[in-house]
Short mmCIF file of C-alpha atoms in Angstrom, two decimals:
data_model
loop_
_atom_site.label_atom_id
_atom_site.label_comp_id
_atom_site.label_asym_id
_atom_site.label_seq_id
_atom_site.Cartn_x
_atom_site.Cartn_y
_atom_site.Cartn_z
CA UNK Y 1 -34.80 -13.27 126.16
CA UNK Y 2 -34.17 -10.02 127.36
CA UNK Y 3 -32.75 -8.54 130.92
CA UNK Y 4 -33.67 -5.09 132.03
CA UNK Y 5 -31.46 -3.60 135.25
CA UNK Y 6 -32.40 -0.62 136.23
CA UNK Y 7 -31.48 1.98 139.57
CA UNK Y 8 -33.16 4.70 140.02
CA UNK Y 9 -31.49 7.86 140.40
CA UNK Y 10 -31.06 9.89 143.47
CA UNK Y 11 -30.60 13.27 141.89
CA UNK Y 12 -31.28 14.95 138.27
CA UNK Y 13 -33.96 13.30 136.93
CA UNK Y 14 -37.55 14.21 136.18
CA UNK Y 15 -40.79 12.16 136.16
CA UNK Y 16 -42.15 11.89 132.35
CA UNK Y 17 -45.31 10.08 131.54
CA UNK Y 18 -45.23 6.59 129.57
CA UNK Y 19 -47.52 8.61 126.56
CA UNK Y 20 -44.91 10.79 126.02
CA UNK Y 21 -41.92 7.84 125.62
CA UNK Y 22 -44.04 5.83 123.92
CA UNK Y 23 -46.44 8.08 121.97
CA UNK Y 24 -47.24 6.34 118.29
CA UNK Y 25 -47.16 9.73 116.40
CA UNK Y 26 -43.86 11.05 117.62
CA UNK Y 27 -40.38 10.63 116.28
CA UNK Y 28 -37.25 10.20 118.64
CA UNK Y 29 -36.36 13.32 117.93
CA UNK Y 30 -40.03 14.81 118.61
CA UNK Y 31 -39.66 12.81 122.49
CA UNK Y 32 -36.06 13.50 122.74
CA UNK Y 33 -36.70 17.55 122.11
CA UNK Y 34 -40.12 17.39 124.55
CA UNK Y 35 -38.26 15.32 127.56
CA UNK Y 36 -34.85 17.54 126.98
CA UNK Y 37 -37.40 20.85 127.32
CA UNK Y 38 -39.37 19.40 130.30
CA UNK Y 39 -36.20 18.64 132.01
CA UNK Y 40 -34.69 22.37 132.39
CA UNK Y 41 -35.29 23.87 135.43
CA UNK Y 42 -37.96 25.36 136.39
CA UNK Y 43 -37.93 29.42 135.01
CA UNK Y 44 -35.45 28.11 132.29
CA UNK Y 45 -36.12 30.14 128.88
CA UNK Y 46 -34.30 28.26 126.31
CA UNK Y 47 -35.51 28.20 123.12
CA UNK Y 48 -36.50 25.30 121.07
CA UNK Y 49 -33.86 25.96 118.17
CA UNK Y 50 -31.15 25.85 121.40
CA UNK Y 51 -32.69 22.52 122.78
CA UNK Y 52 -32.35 20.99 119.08
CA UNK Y 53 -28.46 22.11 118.67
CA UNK Y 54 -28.08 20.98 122.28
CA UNK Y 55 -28.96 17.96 121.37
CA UNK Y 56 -27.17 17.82 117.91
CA UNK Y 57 -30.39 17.71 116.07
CA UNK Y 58 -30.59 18.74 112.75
CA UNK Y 59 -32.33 21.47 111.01
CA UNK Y 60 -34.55 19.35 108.49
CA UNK Y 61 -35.59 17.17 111.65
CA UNK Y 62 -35.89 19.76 114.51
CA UNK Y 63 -38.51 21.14 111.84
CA UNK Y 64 -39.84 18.26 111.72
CA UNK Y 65 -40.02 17.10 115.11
CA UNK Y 66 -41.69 20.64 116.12
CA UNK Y 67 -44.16 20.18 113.77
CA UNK Y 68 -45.36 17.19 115.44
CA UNK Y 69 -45.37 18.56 118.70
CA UNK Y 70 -48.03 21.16 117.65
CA UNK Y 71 -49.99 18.95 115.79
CA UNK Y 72 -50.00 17.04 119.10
CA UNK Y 73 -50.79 19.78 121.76
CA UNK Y 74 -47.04 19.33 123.37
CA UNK Y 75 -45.96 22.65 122.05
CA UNK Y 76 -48.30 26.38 121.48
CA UNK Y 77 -46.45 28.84 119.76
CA UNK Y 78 -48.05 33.09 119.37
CA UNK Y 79 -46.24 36.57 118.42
CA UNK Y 80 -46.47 39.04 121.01
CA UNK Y 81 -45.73 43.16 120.17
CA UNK Y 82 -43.79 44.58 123.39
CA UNK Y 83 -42.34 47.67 124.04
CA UNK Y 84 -41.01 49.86 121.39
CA UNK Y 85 -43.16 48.02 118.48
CA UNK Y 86 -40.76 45.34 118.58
CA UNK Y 87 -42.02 41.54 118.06
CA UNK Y 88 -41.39 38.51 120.26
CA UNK Y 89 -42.08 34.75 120.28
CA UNK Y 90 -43.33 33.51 123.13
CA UNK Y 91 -43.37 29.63 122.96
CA UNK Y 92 -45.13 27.11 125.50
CA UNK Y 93 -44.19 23.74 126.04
CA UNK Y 94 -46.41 21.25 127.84
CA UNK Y 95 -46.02 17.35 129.24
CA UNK Y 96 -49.61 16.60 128.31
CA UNK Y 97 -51.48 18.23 125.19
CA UNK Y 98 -53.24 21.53 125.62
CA UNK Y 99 -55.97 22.86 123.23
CA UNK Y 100 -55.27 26.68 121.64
CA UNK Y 101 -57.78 28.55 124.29
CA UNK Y 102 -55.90 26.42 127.55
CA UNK Y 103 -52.15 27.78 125.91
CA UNK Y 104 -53.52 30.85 125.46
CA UNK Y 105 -54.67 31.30 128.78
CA UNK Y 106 -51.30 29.31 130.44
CA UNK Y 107 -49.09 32.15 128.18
CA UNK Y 108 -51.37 35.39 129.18
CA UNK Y 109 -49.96 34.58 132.34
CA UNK Y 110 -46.17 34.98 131.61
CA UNK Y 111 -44.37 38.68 131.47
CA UNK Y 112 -44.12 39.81 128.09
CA UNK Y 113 -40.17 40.27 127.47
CA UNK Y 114 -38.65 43.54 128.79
CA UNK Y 115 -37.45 45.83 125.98
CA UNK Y 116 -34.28 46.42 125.55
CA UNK Y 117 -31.91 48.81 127.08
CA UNK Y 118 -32.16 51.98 124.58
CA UNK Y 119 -28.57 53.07 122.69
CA UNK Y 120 -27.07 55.97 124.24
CA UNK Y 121 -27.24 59.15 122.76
CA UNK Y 122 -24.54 59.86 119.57
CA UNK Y 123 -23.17 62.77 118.21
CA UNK Y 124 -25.70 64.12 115.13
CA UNK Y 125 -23.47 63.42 111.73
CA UNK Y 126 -22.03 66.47 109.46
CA UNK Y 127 -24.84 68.18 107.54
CA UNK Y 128 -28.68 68.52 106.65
CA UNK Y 129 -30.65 65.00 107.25
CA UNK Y 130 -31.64 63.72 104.20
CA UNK Y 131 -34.77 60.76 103.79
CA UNK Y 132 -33.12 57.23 102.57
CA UNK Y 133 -33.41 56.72 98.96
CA UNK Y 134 -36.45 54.51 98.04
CA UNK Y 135 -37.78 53.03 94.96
CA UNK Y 136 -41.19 52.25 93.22
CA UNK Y 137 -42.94 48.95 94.44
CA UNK Y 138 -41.70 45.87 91.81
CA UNK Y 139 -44.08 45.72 89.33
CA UNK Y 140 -43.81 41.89 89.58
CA UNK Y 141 -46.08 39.94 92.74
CA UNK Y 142 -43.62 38.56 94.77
CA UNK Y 143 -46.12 35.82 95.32
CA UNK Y 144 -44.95 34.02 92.24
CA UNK Y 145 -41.61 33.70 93.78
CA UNK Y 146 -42.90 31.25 96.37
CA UNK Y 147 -44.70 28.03 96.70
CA UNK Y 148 -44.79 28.19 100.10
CA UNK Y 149 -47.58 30.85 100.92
CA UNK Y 150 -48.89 31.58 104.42
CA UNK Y 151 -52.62 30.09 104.59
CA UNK Y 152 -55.29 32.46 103.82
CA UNK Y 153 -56.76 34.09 107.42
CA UNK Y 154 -59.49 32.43 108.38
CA UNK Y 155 -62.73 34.32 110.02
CA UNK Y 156 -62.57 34.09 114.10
CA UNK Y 157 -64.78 31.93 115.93
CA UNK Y 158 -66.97 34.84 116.96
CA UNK Y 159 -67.84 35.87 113.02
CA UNK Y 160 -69.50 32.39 112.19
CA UNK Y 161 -73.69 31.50 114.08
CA UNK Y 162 -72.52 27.87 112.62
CA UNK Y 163 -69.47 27.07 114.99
CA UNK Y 164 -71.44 24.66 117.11
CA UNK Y 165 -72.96 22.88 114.30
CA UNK Y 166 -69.20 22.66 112.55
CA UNK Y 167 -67.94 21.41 116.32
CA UNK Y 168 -70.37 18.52 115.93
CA UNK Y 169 -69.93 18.04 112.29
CA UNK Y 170 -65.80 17.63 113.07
CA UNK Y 171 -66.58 15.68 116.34
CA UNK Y 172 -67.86 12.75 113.47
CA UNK Y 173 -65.22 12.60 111.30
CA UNK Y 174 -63.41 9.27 113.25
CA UNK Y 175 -66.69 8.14 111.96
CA UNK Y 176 -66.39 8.33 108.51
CA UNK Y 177 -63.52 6.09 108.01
CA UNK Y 178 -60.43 4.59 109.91
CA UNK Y 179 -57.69 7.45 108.40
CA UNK Y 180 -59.70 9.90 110.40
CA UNK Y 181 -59.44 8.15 113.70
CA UNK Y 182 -56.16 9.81 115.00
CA UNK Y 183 -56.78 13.71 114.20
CA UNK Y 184 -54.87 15.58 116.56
CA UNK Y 185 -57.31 17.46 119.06
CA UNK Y 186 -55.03 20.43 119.06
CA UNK Y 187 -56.39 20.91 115.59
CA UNK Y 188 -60.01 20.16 116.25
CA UNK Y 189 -60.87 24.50 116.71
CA UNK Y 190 -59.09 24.73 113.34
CA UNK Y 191 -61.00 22.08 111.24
CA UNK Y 192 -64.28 23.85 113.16
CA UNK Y 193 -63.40 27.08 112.09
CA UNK Y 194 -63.04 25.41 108.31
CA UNK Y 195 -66.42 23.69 108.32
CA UNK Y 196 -68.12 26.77 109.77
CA UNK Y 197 -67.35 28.47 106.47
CA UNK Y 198 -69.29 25.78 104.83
CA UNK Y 199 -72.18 25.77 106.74
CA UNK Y 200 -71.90 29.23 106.25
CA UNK Y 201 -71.75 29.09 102.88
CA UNK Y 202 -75.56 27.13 102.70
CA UNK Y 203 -73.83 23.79 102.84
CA UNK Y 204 -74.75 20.68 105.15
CA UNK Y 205 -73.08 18.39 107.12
CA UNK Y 206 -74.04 15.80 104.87
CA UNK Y 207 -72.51 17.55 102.28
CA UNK Y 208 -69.54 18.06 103.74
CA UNK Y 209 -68.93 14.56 105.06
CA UNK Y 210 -69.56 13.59 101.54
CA UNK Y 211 -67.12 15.83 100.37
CA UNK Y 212 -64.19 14.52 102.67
CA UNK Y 213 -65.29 10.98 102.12
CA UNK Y 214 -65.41 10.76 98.63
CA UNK Y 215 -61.44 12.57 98.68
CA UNK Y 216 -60.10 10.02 100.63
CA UNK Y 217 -57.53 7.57 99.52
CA UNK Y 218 -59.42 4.37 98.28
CA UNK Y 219 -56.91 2.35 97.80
CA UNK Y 220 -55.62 1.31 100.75
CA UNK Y 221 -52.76 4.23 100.80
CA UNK Y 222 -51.76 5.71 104.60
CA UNK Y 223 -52.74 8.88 105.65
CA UNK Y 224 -49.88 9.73 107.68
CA UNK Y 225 -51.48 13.60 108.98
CA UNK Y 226 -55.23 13.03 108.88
CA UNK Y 227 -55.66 16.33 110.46
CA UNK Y 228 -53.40 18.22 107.61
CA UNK Y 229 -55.61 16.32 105.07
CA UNK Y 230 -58.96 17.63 106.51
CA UNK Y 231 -57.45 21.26 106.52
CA UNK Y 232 -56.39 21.09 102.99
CA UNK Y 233 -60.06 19.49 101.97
CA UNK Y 234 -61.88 22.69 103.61
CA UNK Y 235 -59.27 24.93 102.76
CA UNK Y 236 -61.69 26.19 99.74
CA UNK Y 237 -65.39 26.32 99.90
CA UNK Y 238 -67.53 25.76 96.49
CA UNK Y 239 -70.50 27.49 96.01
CA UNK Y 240 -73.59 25.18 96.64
CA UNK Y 241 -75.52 23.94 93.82
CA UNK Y 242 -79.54 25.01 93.68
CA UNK Y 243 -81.15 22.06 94.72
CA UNK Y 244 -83.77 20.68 91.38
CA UNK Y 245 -87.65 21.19 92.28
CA UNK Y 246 -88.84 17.44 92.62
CA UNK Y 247 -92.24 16.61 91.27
CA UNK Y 248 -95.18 16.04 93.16
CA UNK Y 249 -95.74 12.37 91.70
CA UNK Y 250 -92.87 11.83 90.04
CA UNK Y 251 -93.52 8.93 87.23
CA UNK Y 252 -91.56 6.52 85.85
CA UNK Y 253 -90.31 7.01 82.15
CA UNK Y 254 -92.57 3.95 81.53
CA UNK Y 255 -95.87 5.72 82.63
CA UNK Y 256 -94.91 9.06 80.69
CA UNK Y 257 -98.85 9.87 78.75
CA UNK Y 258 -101.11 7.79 80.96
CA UNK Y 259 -103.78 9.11 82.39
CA UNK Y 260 -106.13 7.35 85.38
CA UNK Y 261 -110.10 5.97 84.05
CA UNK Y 262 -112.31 7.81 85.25
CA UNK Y 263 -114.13 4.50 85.64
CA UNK Y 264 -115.75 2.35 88.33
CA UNK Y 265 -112.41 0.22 89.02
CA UNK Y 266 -111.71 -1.64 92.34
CA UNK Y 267 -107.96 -0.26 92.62
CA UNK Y 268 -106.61 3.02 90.05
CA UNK Y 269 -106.54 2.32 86.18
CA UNK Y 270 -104.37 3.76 84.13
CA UNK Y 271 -104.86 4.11 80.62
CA UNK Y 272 -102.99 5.88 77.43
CA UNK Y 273 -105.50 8.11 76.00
CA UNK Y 274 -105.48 8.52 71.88
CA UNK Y 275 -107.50 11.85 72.24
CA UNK Y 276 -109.20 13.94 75.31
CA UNK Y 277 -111.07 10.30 76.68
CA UNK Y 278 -111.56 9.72 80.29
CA UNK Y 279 -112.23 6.65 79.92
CA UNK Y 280 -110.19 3.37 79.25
CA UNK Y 281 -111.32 0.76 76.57
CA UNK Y 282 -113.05 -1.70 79.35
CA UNK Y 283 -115.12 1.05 79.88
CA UNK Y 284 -116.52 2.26 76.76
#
């Protein structure tokens, strides 16, 4: 048996929802970095990195843990220009998952980051200014020095007439089989954008549900990131296949050279001719 004794506390603490201590998808280090984050106070802008080493979490699992928290709608990261044409990264961390267009709209809110204080003026070096020395671009892609390539841009929501239809189309896929049950919604405009492309492309939902279906794991292996799966299945669209012209009375290889009697018969007759005869051997 087991004893639980418990007081709450008069000061420091924050209220945290049982989904987010108890959530099946996240690590401990996934809850431990979203309850350390939501428990700053308020107007605090530390970082996630500075959480993790806070809280003596590693690199390889702060990665990992942050991963998960954007696959889950905890945490919405974007890159921002400010003053100067420098870059900034503004992230925003939620106690309840948010969808891309609600972060968006919670982080168009904030301040951008004030630039910083310009270098005061220094005395101009000895001699004519000369332009830095540059080379020649490397022959060689750098692209073949890295497996891990950014994914290819994918077109907006506002390029594609088939979002709506690809909405529905991803709204399904829970239906297609068990794996598919526990796709993260932040990912849901994502996998839309995806399917859009096919639809696009002159395939149907019925195509692509066959397409995802038939490059699922069938033998009973987990699919730990069902959303991840999905994205890497529409990551490429095929070109659609010309559908085949079907006949208008298709016959069975069996029937292939018979022709109906022209005959009086109570239901249709059908006969193989040896010449040009319309009429079967009953009715000579």
């Amino acid at each position: 048996m087991i004893y639980r004794h418990f007081n709450a506390p008069s000061r420091a603490f924050t209220q945290f929802s049982h989904e987010i201590i108890r959530h099946p998808r996240l690590s401990s280090d996934a809850v431990r970095l979203l309850t350390w984050q939501l428990s700053l106070p308020q107007g605090a802008r530390e970082s996630l990195s500075r959480t993790a080493e806070r809280a003596r979490i590693g690199a390889t699992a702060f990665g990992r843990a942050k991963r998960q928290l954007k696959e889950e709608g905890f945490v919405h990261e974007r890159r921002v220009q400010i003053a100067g044409g420098r870059w900034a990264t503004q992230q925003l961390v939620s106690s309840h998952p948010l969808t891309a267009d609600q972060a968006a709209k919670l982080l168009a809110r904030e301040p951008l980051p004030s630039p910083q204080v310009a270098p005061s003026a220094r005395k101009p070096a000895a001699g004519r200014p000369t332009a830095p020395p540059a080379d020649r671009h490397p022959k060689k892609d750098p692209r073949e020095d890295t497996s891990n390539l950014p994914p290819e841009p994918v077109e907006t929501v506002e390029e594609s007439p088939r979002l709506e239809d690809a909405r529905a189309l991803v709204g399904v896929l829970p239906v297609l089989s068990p794996v598919l049950r526990h796709i993260p919604p932040g990912m849901r405009d994502e996998l839309a954008r995806l399917a859009a492309r096919w639809l696009d492309a002159g395939h149907t939902p019925t195509d692509v549900h066959e397409h995802i279906r038939h490059c699922l794991p069938a033998d009973g292996t987990p699919v730990h990131r069902p959303g991840g799966l999905v994205r890497y299945l529409l990551r490429d669209v095929p070109p659609r296949e010309p559908s085949r012209p079907v006949p208008a009375n298709p016959l069975s290889p069996r029937l292939q050279g018979t022709r109906e009697c022209a005959g009086d018969h109570t239901q249709p007759m059908l006969f193989r001719p040896v010449g040009d005869e319309t009429h079967c051997p009953a009715c000579v």
